[in-house]
């Protein structure tokens, strides 16, 4: 009896970074726990393993990150990259590390395969949903903040609420990530470890700041409207947002704060006079793109991001007062929510994104976050409805509904 012959298995090389399918291949290769995934309108990154975590101590985060990157560079190889997230709270522990390997591809939006149907939502999943706080409690907190602002105590605060989703089965994070990325390929999709046994996953529409050599770009979003499935109504809502005094004021507060924070870093800083619109699958947002030329080429992307964080778009103004109102009003710890997530290389280039439209996964539980900017003209019912609309980004990715 002759022995059967088997064709040897030959490992398949990954496609070139700019080949059709390269970006979606990285999306499909993501594995929770060990990998860090980030897709931006410029490129797609997948970091695997950990060469060196960024330590947590009393030194400035920018210094700790640069020391880890410089040490990795001295070890040889390609220009090292740090990836991960930074929390909302000042002095909180960042979840940043230099991966063992980093694979790159073009932007997901430029990959024709991203338009193909992704993993199906499991409609049989039985999610148990708990609101923290309940919608009425959140509305009451908004009303209390509005009353204080009308009395002149402060100008703006961003109040958030959460949904805790618990499943009877293990969470399929790669499938959730794929659905988020395919739903909004023009945005910033991410999945990174956020602590022992925890993963931060989401699809943010908002770039905090990016640095490329001697240039920077910031793209604050503030002022929002829920989209409609009816085309005429959707256009009406977009036009109304562009003419809304309340939303234009909220947006101007954020842009002015970012201009003030970035100006010392820049030889020149271009700030458009009026906002434009950015859309996601669920929301319209007022958007302004600021561009600048750096005064000091040693200023890194994280230097710039740290000078901006937190912006009035996620905290409020004055910052210290808004932080206290948040602490007094929100019955939960924000953690990574409204912090920043992204990457930076040893040359100082990188992208840092505002951590919104996200959830933190732990065990069989997902904690979803959504917030709304509250000013003196705000309506508690409208702000509560806005948070419900923002939850839709993630709820649709897991097949759940309020």
PDB file of N, CA and C in Angstrom, residues 36 88 144 154 197 387:
ATOM      1  N   UNK A  36      -3.944  45.315  18.962  1.00  0.00           N
ATOM      2  CA  UNK A  36      -4.424  46.701  19.029  1.00  0.00           C
ATOM      3  C   UNK A  36      -4.722  47.134  17.597  1.00  0.00           C
ATOM      4  N   UNK A  88     -10.005  59.631  30.669  1.00  0.00           N
ATOM      5  CA  UNK A  88     -10.523  60.986  30.819  1.00  0.00           C
ATOM      6  C   UNK A  88      -9.925  61.681  32.042  1.00  0.00           C
ATOM      7  N   UNK A 144     -30.742  70.396  35.992  1.00  0.00           N
ATOM      8  CA  UNK A 144     -30.034  71.053  37.101  1.00  0.00           C
ATOM      9  C   UNK A 144     -28.831  71.834  36.585  1.00  0.00           C
ATOM     10  N   UNK A 154     -21.279  78.600  35.274  1.00  0.00           N
ATOM     11  CA  UNK A 154     -20.327  78.095  34.281  1.00  0.00           C
ATOM     12  C   UNK A 154     -20.996  78.163  32.918  1.00  0.00           C
ATOM     13  N   UNK A 197      -8.131  41.996  31.254  1.00  0.00           N
ATOM     14  CA  UNK A 197      -9.406  41.396  30.886  1.00  0.00           C
ATOM     15  C   UNK A 197     -10.410  42.338  30.274  1.00  0.00           C
ATOM     16  N   UNK A 387     -28.384  61.457  23.394  1.00  0.00           N
ATOM     17  CA  UNK A 387     -27.582  60.329  23.878  1.00  0.00           C
ATOM     18  C   UNK A 387     -28.159  59.004  23.383  1.00  0.00           C
TER      19      UNK A 387
END
